[in-house]
JSON list of C-alpha atoms in Angstrom, two decimals:
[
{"chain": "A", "resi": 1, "resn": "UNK", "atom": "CA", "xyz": [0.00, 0.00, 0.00]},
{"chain": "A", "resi": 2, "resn": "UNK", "atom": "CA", "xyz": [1.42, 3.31, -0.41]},
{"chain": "A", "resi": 3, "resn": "UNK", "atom": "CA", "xyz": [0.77, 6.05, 2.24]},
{"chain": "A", "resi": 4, "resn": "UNK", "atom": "CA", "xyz": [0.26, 9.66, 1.73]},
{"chain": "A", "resi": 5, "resn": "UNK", "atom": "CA", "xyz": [0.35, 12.74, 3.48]},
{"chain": "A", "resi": 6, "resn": "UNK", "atom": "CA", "xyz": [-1.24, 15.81, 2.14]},
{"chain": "A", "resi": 7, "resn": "UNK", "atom": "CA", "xyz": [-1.77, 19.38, 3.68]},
{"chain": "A", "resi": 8, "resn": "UNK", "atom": "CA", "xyz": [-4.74, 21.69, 3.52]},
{"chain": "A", "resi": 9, "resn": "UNK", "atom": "CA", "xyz": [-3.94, 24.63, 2.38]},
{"chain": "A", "resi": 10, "resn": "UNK", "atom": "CA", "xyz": [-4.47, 27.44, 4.54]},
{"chain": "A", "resi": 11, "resn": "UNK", "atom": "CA", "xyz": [-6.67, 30.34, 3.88]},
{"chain": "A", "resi": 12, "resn": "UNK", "atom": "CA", "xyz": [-5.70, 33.79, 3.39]},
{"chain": "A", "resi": 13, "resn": "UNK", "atom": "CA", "xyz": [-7.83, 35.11, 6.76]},
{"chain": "A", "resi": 14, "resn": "UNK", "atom": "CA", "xyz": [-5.77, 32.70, 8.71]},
{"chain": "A", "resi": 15, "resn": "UNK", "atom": "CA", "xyz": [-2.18, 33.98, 7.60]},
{"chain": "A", "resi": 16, "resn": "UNK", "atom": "CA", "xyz": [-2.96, 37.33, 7.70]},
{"chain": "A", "resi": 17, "resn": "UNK", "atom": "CA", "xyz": [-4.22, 36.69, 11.67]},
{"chain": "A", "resi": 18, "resn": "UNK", "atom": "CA", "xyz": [-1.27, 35.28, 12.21]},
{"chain": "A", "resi": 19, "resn": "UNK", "atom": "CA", "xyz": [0.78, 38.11, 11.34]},
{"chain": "A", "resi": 20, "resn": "UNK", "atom": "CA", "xyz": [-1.06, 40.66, 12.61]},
{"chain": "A", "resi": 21, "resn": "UNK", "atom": "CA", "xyz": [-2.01, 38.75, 16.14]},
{"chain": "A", "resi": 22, "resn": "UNK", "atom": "CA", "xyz": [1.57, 39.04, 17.65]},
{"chain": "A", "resi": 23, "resn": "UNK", "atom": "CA", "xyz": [2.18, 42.58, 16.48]},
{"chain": "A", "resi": 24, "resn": "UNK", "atom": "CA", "xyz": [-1.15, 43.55, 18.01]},
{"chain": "A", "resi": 25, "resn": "UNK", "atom": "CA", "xyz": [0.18, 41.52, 21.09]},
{"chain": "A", "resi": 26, "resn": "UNK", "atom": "CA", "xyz": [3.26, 43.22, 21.48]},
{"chain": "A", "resi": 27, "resn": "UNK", "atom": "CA", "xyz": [1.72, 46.45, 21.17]},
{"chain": "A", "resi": 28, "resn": "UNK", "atom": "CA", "xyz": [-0.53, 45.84, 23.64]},
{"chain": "A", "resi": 29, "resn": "UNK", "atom": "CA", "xyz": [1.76, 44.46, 26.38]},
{"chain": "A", "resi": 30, "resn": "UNK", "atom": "CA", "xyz": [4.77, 45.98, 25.72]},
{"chain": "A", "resi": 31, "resn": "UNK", "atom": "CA", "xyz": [4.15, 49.21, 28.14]},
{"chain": "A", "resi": 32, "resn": "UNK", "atom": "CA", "xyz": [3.72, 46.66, 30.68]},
{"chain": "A", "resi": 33, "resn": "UNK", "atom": "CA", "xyz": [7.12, 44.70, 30.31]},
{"chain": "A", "resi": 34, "resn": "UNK", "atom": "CA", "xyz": [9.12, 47.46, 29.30]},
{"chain": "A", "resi": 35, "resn": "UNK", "atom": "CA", "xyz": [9.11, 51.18, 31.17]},
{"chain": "A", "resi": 36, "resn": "UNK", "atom": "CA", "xyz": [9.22, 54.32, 28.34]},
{"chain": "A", "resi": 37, "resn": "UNK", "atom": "CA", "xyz": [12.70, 55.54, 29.80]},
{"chain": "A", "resi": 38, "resn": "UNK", "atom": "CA", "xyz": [14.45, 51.85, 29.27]},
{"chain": "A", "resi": 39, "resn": "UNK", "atom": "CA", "xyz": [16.07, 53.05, 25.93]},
{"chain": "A", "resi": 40, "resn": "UNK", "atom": "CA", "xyz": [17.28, 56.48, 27.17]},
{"chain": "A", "resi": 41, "resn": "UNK", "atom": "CA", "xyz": [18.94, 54.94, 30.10]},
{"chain": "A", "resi": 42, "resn": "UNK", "atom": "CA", "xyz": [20.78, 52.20, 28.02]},
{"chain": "A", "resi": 43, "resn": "UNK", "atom": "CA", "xyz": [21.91, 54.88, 25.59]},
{"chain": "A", "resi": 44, "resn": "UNK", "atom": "CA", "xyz": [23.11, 56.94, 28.16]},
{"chain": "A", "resi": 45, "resn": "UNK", "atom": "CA", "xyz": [24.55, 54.09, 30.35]},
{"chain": "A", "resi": 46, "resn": "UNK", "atom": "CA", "xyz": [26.69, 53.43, 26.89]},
{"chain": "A", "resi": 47, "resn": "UNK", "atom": "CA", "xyz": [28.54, 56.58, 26.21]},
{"chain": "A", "resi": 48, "resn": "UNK", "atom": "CA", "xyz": [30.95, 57.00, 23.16]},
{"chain": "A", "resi": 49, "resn": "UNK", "atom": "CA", "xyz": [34.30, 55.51, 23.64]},
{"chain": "A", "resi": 50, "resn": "UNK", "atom": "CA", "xyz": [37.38, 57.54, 24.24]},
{"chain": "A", "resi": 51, "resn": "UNK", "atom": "CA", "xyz": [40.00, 58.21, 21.62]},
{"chain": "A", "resi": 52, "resn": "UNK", "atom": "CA", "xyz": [43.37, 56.58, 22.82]},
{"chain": "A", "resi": 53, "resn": "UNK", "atom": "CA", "xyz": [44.66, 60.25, 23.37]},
{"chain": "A", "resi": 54, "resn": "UNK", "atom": "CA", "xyz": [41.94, 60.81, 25.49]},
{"chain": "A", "resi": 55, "resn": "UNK", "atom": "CA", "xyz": [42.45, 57.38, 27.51]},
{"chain": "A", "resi": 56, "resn": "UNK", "atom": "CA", "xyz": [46.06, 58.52, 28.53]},
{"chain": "A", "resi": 57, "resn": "UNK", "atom": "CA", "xyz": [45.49, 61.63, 28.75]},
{"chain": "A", "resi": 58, "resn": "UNK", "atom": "CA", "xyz": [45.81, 63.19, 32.65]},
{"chain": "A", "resi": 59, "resn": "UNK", "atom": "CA", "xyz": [46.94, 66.19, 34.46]},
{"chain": "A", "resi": 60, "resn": "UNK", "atom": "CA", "xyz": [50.28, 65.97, 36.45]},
{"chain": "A", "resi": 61, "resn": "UNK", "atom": "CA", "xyz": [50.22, 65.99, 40.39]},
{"chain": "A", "resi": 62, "resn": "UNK", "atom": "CA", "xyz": [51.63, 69.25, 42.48]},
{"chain": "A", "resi": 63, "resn": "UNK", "atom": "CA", "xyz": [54.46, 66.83, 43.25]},
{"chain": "A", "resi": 64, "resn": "UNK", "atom": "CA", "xyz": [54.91, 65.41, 39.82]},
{"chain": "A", "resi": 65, "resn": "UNK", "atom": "CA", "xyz": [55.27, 69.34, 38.74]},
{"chain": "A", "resi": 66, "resn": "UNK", "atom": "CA", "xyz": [57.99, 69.44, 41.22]},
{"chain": "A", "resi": 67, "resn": "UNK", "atom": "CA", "xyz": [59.81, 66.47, 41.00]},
{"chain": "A", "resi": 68, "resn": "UNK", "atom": "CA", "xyz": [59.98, 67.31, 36.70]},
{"chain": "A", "resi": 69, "resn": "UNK", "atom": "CA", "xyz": [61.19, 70.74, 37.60]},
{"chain": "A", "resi": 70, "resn": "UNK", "atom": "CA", "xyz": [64.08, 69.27, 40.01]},
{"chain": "A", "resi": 71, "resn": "UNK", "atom": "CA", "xyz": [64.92, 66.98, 37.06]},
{"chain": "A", "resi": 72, "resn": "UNK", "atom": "CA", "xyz": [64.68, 69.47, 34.48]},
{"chain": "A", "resi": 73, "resn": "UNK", "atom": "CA", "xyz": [65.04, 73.21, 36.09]},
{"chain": "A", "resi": 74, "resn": "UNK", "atom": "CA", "xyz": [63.36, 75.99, 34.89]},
{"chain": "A", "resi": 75, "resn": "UNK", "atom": "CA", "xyz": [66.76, 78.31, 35.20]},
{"chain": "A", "resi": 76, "resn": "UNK", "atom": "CA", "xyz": [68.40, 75.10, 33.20]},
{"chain": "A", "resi": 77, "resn": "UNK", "atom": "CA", "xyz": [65.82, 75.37, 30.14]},
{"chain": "A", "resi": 78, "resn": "UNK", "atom": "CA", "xyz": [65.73, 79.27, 30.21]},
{"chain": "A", "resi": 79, "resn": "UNK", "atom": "CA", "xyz": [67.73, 80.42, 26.68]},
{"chain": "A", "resi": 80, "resn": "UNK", "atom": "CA", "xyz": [68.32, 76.89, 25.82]},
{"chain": "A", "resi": 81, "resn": "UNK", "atom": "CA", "xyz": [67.70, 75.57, 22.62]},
{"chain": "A", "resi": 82, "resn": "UNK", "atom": "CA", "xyz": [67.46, 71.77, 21.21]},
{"chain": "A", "resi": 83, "resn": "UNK", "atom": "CA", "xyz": [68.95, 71.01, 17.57]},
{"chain": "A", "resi": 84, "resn": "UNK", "atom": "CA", "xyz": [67.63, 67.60, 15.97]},
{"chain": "A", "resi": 85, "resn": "UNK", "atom": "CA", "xyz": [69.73, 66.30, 13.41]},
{"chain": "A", "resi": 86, "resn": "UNK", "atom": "CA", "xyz": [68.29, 63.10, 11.03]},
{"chain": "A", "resi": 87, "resn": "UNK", "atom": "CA", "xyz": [70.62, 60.20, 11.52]},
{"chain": "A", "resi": 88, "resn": "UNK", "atom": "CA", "xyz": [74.09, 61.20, 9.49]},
{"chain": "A", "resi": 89, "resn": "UNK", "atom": "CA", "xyz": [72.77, 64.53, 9.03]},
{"chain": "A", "resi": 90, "resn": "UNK", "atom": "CA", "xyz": [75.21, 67.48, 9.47]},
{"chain": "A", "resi": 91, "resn": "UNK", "atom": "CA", "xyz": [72.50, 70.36, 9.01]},
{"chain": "A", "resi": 92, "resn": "UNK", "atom": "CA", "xyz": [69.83, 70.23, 11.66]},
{"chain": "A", "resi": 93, "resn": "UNK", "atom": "CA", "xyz": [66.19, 69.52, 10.56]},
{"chain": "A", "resi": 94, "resn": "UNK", "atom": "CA", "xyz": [65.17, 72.08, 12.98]},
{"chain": "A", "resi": 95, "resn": "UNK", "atom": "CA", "xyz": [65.28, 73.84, 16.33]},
{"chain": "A", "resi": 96, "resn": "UNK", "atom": "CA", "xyz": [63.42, 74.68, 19.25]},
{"chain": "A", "resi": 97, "resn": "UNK", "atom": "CA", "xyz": [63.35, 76.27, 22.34]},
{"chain": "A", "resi": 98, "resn": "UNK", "atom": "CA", "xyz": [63.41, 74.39, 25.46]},
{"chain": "A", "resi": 99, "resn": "UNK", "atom": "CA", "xyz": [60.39, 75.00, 27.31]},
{"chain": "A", "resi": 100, "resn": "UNK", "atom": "CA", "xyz": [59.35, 72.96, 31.07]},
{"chain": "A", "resi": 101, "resn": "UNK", "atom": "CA", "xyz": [55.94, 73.28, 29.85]},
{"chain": "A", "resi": 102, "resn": "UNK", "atom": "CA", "xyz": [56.55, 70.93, 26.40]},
{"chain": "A", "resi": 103, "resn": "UNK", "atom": "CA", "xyz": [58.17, 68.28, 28.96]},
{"chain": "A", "resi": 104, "resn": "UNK", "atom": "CA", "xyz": [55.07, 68.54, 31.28]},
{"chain": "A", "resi": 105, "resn": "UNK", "atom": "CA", "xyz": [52.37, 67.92, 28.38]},
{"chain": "A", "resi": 106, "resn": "UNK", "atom": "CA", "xyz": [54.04, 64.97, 26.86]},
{"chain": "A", "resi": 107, "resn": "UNK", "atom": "CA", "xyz": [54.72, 63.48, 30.60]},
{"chain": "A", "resi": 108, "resn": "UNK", "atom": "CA", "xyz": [50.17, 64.03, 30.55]},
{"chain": "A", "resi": 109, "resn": "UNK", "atom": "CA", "xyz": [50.50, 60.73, 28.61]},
{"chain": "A", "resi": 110, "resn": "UNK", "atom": "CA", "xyz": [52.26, 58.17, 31.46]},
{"chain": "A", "resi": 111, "resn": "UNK", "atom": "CA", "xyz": [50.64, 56.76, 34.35]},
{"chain": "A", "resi": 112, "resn": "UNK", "atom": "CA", "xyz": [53.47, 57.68, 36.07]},
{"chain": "A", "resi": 113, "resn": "UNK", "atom": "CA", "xyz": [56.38, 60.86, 36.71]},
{"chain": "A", "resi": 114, "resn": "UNK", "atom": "CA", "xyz": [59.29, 61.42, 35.34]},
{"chain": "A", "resi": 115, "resn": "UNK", "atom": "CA", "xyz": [61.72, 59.69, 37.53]},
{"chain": "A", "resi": 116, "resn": "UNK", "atom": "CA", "xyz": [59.74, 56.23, 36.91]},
{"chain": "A", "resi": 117, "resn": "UNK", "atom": "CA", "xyz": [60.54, 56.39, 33.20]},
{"chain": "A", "resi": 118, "resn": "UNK", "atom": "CA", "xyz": [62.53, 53.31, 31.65]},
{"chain": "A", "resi": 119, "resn": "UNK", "atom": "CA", "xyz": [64.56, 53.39, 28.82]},
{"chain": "A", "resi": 120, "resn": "UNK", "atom": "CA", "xyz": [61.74, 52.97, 26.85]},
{"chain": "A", "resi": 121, "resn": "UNK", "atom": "CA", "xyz": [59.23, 55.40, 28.44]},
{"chain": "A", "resi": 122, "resn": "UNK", "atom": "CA", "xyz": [62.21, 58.02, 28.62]},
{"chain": "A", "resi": 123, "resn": "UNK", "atom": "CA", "xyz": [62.57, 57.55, 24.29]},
{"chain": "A", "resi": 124, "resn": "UNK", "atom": "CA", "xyz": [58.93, 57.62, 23.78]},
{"chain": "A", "resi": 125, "resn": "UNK", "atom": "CA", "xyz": [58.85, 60.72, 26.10]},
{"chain": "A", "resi": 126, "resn": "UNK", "atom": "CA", "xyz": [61.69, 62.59, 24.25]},
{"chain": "A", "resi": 127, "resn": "UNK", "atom": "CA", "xyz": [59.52, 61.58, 20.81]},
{"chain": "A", "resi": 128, "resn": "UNK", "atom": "CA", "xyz": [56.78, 63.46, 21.79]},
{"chain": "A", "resi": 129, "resn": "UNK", "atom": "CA", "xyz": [58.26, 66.91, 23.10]},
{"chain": "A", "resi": 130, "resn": "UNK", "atom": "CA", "xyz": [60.58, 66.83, 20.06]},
{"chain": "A", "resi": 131, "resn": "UNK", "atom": "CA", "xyz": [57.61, 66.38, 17.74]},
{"chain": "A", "resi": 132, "resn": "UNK", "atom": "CA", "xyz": [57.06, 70.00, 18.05]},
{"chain": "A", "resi": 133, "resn": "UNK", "atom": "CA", "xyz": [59.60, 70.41, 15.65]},
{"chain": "A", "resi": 134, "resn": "UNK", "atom": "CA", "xyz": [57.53, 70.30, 12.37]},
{"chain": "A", "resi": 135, "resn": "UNK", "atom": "CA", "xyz": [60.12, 70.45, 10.13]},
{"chain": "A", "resi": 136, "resn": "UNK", "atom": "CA", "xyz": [61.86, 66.85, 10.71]},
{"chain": "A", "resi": 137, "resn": "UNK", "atom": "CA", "xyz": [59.24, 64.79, 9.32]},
{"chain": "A", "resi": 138, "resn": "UNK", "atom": "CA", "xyz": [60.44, 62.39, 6.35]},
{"chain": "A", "resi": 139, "resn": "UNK", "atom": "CA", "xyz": [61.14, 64.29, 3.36]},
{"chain": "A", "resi": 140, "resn": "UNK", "atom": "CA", "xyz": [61.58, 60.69, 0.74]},
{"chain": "A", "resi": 141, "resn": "UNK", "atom": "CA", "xyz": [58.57, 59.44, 1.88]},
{"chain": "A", "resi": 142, "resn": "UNK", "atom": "CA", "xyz": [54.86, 59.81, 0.21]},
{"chain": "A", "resi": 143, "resn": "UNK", "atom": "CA", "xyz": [53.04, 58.50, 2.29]},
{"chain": "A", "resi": 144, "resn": "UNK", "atom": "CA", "xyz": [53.76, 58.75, 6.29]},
{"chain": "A", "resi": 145, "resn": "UNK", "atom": "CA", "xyz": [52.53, 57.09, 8.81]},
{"chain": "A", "resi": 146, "resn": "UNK", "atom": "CA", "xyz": [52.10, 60.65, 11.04]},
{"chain": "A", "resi": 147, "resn": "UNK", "atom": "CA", "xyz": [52.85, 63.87, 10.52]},
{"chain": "A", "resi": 148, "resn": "UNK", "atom": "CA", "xyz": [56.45, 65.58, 11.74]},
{"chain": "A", "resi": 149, "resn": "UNK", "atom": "CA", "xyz": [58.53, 63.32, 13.48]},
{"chain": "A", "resi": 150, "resn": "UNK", "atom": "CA", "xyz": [56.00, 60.81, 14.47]},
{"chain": "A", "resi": 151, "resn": "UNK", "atom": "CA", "xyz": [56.17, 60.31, 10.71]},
{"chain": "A", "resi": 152, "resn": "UNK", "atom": "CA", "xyz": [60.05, 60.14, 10.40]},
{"chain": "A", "resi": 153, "resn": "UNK", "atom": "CA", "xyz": [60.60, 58.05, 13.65]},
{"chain": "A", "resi": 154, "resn": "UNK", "atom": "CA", "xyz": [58.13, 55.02, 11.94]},
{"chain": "A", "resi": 155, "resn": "UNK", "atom": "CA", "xyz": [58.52, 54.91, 8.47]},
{"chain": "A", "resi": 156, "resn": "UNK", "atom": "CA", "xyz": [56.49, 51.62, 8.17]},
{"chain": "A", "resi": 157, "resn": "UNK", "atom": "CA", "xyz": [57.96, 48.21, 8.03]},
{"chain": "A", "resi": 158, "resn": "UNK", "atom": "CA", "xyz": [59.70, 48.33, 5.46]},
{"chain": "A", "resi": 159, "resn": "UNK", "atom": "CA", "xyz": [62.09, 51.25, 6.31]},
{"chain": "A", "resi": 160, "resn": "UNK", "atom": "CA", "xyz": [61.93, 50.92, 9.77]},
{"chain": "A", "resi": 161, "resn": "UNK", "atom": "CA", "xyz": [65.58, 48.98, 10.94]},
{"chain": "A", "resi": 162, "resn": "UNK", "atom": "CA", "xyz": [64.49, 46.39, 13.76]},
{"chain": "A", "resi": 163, "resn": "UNK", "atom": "CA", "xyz": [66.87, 46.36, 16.69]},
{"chain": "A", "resi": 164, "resn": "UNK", "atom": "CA", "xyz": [67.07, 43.17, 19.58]},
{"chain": "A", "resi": 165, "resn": "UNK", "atom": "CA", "xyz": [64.71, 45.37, 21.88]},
{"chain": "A", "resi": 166, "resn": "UNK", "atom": "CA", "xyz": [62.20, 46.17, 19.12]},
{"chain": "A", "resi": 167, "resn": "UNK", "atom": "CA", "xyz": [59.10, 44.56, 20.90]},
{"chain": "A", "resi": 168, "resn": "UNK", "atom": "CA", "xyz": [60.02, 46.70, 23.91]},
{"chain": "A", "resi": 169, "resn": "UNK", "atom": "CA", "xyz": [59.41, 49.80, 21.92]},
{"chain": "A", "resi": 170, "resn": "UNK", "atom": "CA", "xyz": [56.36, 52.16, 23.86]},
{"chain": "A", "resi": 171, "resn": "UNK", "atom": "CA", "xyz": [54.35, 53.41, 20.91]},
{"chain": "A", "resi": 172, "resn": "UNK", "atom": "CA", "xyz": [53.20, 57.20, 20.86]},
{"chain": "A", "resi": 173, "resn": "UNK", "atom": "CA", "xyz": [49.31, 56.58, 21.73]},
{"chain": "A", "resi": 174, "resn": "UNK", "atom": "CA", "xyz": [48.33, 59.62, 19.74]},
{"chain": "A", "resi": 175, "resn": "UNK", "atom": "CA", "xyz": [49.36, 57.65, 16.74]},
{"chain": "A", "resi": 176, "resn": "UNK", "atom": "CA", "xyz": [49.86, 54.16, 17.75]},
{"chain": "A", "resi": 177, "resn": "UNK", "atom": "CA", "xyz": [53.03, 54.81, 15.73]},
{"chain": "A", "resi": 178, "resn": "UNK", "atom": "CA", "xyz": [56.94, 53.91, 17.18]},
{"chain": "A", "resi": 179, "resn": "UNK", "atom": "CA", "xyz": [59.60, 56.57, 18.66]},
{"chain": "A", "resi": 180, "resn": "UNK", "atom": "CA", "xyz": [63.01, 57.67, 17.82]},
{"chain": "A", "resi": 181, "resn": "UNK", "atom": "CA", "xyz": [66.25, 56.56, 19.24]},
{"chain": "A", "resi": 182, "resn": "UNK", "atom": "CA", "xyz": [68.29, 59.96, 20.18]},
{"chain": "A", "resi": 183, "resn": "UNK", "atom": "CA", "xyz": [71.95, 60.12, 20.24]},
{"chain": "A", "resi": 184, "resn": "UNK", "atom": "CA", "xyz": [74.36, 62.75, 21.07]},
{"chain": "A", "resi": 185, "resn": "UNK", "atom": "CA", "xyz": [76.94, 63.86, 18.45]},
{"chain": "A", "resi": 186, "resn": "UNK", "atom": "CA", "xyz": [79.57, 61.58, 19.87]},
{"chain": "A", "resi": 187, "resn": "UNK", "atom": "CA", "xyz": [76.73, 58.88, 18.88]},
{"chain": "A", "resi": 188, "resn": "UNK", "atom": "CA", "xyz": [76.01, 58.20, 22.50]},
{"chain": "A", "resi": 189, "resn": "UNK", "atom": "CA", "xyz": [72.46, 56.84, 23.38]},
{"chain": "A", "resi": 190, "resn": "UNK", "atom": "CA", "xyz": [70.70, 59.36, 25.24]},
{"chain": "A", "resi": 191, "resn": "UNK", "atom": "CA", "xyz": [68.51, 57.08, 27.58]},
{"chain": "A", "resi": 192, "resn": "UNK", "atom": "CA", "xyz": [67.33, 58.48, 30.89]},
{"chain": "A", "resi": 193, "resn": "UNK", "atom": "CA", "xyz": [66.30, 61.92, 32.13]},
{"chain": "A", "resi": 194, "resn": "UNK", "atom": "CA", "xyz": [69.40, 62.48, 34.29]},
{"chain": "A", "resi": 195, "resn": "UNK", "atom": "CA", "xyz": [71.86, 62.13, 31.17]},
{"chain": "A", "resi": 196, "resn": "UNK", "atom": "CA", "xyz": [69.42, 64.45, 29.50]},
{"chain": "A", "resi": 197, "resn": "UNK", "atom": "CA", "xyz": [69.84, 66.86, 32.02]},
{"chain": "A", "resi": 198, "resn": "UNK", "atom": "CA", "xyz": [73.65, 66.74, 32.08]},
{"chain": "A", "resi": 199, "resn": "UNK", "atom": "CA", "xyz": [74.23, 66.79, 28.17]},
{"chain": "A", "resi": 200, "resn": "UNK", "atom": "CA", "xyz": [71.78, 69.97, 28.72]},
{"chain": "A", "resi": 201, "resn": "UNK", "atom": "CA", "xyz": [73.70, 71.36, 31.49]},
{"chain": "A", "resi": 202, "resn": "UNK", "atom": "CA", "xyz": [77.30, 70.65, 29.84]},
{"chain": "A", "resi": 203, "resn": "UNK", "atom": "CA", "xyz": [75.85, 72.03, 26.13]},
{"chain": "A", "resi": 204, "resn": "UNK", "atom": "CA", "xyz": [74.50, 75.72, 28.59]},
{"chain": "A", "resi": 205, "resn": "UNK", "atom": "CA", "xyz": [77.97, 75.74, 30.20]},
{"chain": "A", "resi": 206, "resn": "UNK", "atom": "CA", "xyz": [80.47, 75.40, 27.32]},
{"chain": "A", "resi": 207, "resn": "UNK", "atom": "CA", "xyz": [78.08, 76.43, 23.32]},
{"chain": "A", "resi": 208, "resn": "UNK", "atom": "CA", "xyz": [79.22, 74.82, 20.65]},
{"chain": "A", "resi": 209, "resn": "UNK", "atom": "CA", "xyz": [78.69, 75.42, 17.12]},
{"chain": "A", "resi": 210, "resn": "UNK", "atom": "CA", "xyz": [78.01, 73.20, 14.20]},
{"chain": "A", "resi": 211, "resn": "UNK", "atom": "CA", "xyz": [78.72, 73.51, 10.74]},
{"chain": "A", "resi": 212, "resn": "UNK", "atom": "CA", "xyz": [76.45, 76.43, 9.35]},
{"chain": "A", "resi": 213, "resn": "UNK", "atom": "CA", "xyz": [75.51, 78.21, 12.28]},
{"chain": "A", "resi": 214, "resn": "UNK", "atom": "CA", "xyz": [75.41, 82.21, 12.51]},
{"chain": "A", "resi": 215, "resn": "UNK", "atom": "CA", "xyz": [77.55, 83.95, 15.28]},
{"chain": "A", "resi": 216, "resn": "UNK", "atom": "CA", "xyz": [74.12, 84.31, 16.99]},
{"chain": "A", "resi": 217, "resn": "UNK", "atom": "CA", "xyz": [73.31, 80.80, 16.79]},
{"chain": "A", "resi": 218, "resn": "UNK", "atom": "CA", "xyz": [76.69, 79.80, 18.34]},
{"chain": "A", "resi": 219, "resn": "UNK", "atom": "CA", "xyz": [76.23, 82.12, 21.17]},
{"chain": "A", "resi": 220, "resn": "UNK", "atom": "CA", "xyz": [73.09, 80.07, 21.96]},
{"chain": "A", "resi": 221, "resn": "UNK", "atom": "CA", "xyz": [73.78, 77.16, 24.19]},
{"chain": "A", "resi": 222, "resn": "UNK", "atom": "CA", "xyz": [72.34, 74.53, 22.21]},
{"chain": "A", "resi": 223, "resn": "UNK", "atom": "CA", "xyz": [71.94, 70.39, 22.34]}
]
């Protein structure tokens, strides 16, 4: 024998109730389930999410302020200005004048002061005051990865040399991008804030002059 199994078509009345039936339902109950302010609290229990300048962004302690200006005195800084050379580079890509209140904004950035920076804080640090220099971002590339130094510092992966402590490295959160290496003109590593301070304090006692530079410009102490 062979067994069948057919299906009565249903007629239009009854689809069309059963569409509009649980609309009508939901209508109907829904002030009971769900109070009219549920939606503005969720969207205001969810605000926008910060920017990552934003996230590390903070202001420095009273005793931050003072242990920066012990590290890096005021009376130090005052007339002092910084030269940045690109690597090989006898002509400077640009100067600036030292000011304690550069050093204080890019410190805004840490979660901690100045004399709790590592190697690698201390670089990133020095990347981001020194960025104020606009005129030492890459000039052979098309395309950088930031503007101004940011942009020179990382130039990508393909130009950027990878060194043993590479992965150590604290990115610039601005621009998720890597820092420089700074070196004095003897090529020494320039590596913690102390060092920074004496190189400073030896280039105010005894000016130098490079290659180029105006009889003004030589009687500016300068690093």
């Amino acid at each position: 024998n062979l067994l069948t199994m057919t299906m009565k078509t249903p007629s239009w009345q009854l689809i069309a109730l059963s569409i509009i039936l649980p609309y009508l339902l939901g209508w109907l109950l829904s002030p009971q389930l769900i109070s009219e302010d549920y939606f503005s609290r969720q969207i205001k229990a969810d605000p926008p999410s910060a920017t990552p300048t934003e996230n590390h962004q903070r202001s420095l302690s009273p005793d931050c302020k003072k242990r920066l200006a012990k590290e890096l005195p005021p009376a130090l800084l005052q007339g002092l200005s910084l030269s940045l050379h690109h690597s090989g580079d006898v002509t400077p890509c640009g100067t600036m004048m030292a000011e304690l209140s550069m050093f204080e904004e890019a410190l805004q950035t840490f979660d901690t002061c100045v004399n709790s920076l590592d190697k690698f804080d201390f670089e990133s640090w020095l990347t981001r005051v020194l960025n104020n220099v606009s005129t030492c971002g890459p000039t052979d590339l098309r395309k950088p990865l930031a503007p101004g130094l940011f942009g020179f510092c990382d130039r990508g992966e393909d130009k950027t040399p990878i060194l043993f402590d590479h992965d150590r490295l604290v990115r610039i959160p601005s621009t998720n991008t890597l820092p420089c290496h700074f070196h004095t003109r003897e090529g020494v590593r320039i590596t913690n804030v102390k060092q920074f301070r004496d190189l400073l304090t030896t280039s105010k006692a005894a000016p130098t002059c490079s290659p180029g530079d105006t009889d003004e410009m030589c009687r500016t102490p300068s690093l």
